[in-house]
mmCIF file of C-alpha atoms in Angstrom:
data_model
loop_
_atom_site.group_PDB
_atom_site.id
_atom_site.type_symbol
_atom_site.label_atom_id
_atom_site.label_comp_id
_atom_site.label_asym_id
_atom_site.label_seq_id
_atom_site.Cartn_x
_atom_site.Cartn_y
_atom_site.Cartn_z
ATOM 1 C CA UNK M 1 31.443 0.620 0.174
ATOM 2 C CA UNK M 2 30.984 2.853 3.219
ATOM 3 C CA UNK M 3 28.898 2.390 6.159
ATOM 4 C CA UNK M 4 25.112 1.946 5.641
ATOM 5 C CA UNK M 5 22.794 4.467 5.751
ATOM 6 C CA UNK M 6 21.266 4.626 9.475
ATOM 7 C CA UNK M 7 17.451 6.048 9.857
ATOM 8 C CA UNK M 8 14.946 6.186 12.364
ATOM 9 C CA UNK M 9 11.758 4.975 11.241
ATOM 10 C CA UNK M 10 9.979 8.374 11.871
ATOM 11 C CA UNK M 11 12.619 10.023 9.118
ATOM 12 C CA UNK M 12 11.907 8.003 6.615
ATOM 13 C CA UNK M 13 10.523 10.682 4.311
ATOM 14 C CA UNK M 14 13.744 12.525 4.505
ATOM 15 C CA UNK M 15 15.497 9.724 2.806
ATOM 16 C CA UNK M 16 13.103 10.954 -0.679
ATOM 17 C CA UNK M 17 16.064 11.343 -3.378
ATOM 18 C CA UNK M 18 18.810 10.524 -1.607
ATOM 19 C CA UNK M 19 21.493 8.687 -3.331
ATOM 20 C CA UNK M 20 22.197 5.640 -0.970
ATOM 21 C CA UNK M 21 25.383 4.993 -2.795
ATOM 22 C CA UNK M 22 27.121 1.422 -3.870
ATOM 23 C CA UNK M 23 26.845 -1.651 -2.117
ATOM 24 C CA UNK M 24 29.933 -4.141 -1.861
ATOM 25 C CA UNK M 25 30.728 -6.300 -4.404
ATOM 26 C CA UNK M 26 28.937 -9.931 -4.388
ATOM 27 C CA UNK M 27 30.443 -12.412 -6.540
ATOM 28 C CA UNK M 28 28.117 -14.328 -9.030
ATOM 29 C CA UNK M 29 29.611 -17.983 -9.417
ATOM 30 C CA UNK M 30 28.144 -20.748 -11.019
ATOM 31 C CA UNK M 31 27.354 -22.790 -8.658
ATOM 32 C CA UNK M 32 24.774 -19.644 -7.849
ATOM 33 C CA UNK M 33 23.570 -19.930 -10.896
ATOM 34 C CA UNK M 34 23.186 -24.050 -10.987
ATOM 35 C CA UNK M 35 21.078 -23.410 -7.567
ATOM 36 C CA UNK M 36 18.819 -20.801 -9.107
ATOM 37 C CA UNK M 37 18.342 -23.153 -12.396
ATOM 38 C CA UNK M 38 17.073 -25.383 -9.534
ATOM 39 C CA UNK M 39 15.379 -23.563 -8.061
ATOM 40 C CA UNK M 40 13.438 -22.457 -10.811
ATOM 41 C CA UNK M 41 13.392 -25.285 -13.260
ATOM 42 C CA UNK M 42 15.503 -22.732 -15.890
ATOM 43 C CA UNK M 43 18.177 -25.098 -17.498
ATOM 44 C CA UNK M 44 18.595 -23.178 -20.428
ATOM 45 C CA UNK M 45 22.077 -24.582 -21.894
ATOM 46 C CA UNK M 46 22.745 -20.587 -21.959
ATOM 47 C CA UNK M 47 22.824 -20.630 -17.835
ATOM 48 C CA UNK M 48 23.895 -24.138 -16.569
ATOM 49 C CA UNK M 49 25.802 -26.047 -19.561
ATOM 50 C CA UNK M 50 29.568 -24.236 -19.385
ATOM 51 C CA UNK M 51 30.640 -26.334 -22.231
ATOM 52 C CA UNK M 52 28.236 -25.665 -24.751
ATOM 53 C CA UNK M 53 27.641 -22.148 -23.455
ATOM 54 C CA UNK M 54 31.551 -21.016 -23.501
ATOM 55 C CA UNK M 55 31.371 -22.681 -27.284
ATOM 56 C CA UNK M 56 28.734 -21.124 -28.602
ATOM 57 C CA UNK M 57 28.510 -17.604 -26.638
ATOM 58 C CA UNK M 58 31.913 -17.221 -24.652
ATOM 59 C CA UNK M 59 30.558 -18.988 -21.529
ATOM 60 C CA UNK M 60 27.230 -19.239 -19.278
ATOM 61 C CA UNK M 61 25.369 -15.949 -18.104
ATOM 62 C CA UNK M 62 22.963 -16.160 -14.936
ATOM 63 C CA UNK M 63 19.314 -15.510 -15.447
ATOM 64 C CA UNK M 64 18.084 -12.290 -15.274
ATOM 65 C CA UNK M 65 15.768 -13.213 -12.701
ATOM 66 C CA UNK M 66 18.573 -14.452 -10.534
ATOM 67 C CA UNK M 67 20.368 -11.188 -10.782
ATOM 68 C CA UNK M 68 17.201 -8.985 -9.919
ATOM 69 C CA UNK M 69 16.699 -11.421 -7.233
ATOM 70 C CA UNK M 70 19.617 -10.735 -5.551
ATOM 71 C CA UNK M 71 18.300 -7.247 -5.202
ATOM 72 C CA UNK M 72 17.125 -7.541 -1.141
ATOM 73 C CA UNK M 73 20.590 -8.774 -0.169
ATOM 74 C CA UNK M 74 22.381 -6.155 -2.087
ATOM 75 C CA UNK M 75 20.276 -3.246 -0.413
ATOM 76 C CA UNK M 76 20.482 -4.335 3.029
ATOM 77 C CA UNK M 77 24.350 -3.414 2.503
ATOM 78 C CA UNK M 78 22.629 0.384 1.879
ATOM 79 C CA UNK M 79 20.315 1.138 4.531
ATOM 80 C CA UNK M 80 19.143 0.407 8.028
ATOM 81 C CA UNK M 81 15.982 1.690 9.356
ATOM 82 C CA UNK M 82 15.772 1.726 13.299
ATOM 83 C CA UNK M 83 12.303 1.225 14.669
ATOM 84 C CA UNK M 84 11.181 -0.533 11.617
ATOM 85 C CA UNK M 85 9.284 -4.340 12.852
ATOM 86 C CA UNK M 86 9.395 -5.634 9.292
ATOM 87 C CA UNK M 87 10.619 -3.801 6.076
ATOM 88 C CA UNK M 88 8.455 -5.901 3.048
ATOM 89 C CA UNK M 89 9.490 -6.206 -0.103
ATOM 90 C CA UNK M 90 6.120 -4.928 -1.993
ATOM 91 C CA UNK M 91 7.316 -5.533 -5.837
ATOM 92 C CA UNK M 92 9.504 -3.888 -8.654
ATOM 93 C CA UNK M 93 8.603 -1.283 -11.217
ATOM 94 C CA UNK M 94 10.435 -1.198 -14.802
ATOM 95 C CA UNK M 95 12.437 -3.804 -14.328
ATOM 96 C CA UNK M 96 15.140 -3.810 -17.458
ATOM 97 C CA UNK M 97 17.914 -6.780 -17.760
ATOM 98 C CA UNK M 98 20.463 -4.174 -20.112
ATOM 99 C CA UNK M 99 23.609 -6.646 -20.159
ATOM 100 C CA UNK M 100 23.717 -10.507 -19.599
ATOM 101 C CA UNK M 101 25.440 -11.402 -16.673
ATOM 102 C CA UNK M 102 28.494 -13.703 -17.309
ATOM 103 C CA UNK M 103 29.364 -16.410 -14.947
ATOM 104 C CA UNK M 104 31.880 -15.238 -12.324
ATOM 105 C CA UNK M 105 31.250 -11.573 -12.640
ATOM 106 C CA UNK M 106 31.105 -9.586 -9.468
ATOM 107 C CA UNK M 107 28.087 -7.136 -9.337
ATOM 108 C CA UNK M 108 26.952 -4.241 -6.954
ATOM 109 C CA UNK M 109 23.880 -1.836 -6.110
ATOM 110 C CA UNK M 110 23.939 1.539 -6.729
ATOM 111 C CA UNK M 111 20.576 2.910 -5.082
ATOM 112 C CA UNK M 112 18.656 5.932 -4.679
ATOM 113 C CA UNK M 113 15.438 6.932 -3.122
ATOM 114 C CA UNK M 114 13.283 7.950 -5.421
ATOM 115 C CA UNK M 115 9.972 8.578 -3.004
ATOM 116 C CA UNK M 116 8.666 7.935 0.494
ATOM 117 C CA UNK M 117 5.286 7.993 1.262
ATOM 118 C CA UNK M 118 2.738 6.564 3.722
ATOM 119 C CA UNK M 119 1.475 3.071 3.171
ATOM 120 C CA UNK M 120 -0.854 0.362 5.328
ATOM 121 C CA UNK M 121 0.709 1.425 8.727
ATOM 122 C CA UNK M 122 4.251 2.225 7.428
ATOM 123 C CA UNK M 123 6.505 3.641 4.929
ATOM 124 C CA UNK M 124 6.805 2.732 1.039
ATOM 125 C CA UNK M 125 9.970 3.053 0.157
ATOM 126 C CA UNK M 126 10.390 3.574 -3.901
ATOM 127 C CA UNK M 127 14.014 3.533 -4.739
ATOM 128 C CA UNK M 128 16.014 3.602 -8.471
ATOM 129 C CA UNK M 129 18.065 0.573 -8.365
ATOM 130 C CA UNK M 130 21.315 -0.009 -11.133
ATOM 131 C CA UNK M 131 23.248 -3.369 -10.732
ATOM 132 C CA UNK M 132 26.475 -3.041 -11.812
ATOM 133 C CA UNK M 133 29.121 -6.097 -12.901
ATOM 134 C CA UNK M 134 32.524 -5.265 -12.522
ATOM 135 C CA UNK M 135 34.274 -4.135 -15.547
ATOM 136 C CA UNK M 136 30.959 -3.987 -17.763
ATOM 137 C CA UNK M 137 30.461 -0.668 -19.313
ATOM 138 C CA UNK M 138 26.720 -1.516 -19.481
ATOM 139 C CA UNK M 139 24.466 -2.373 -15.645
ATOM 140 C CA UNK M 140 23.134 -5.865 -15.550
ATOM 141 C CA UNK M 141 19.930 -4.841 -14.281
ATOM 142 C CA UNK M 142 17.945 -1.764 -13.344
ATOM 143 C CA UNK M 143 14.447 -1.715 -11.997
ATOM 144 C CA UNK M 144 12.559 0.154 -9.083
ATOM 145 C CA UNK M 145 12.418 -1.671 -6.008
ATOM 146 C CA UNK M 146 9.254 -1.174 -3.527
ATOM 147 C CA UNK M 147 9.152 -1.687 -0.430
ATOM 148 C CA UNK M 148 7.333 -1.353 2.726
ATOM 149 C CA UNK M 149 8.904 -0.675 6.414
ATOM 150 C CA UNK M 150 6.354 -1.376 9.324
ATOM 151 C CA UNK M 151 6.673 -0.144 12.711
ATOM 152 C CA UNK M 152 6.805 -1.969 15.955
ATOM 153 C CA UNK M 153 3.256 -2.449 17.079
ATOM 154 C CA UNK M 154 2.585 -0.712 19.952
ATOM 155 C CA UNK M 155 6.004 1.462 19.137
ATOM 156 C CA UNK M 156 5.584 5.050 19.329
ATOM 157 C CA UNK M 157 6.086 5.323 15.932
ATOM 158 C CA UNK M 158 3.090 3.092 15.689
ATOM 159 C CA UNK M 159 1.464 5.429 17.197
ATOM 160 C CA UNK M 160 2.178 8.158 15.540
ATOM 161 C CA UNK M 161 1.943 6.948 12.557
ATOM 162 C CA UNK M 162 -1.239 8.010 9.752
ATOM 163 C CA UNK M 163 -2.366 5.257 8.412
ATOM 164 C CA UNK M 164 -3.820 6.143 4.550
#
């Protein structure tokens, strides 16, 4: 992975179809996956009973909301915005789970901007997301993750700012 991509708040827009490149790898264990089944009161033999699972299927995969979750953490490896208060994560749009995730793979972000545009005070930030597991020939996950970056109040940029 190389450096993230720096941006002032202001040239946000600038960022529209920009290939943000590949975040670093972040290994998905199963003890991750025990805490999400937790978490979320999934447990599905197919995520949290290794036995049965590597048996019947070759071993446990995560949930696909687990991976897609992990989504925020992968991006902020991608892109800084200075002058940004609060950068919101608004939703996701076609949101696809291609390839089950297997227990121990590493996975990774590739992102790019798809569209900037002003939103309540700020900048939505639409961006093509593809996560990746090492050695798959298939992604995990893709989807299209919105967000919203929010200046400073009182910031110049604040200030500036057209609110629509």
């Amino acid at each position: 992975m190389s450096a993230p991509v720096s941006v002032a708040f202001a040239d946000l827009p600038g960022l529209a179809g920009r290939d943000l490149g590949v975040s670093d790898w972040l290994s998905l264990d199963q003890a991750r996956i025990d805490r999400f089944a937790d978490a979320t009161d999934d447990h599905q033999w197919i995520h949290v009973d290794v036995e049965r699972a590597s048996r019947e299927m070759g071993g446990p995969i995560a949930h696909g909301f687990l991976t897609l979750s992990l989504l925020p953490r992968l991006q902020d490896d991608l892109l800084r915005i200075e002058g940004a208060d609060k950068v919101l994560n608004v939703g996701v749009n076609k949101v696809r789970f291609v390839n089950p995730a297997p227990s121990g793979v590493r996975l990774r972000l590739r992102q790019t901007v798809a569209a900037v545009e002003p939103r309540a005070g700020g900048w939505q930030i639409v961006s093509d997301c593809v996560i990746e597991g090492e050695g798959l020939e298939k992604p995990l996950c893709v989807a299209q993750s919105v967000m919203l970056a929010l200046p400073a109040a009182g910031s110049e940029a604040a200030a500036a700012h057209i609110v629509k």
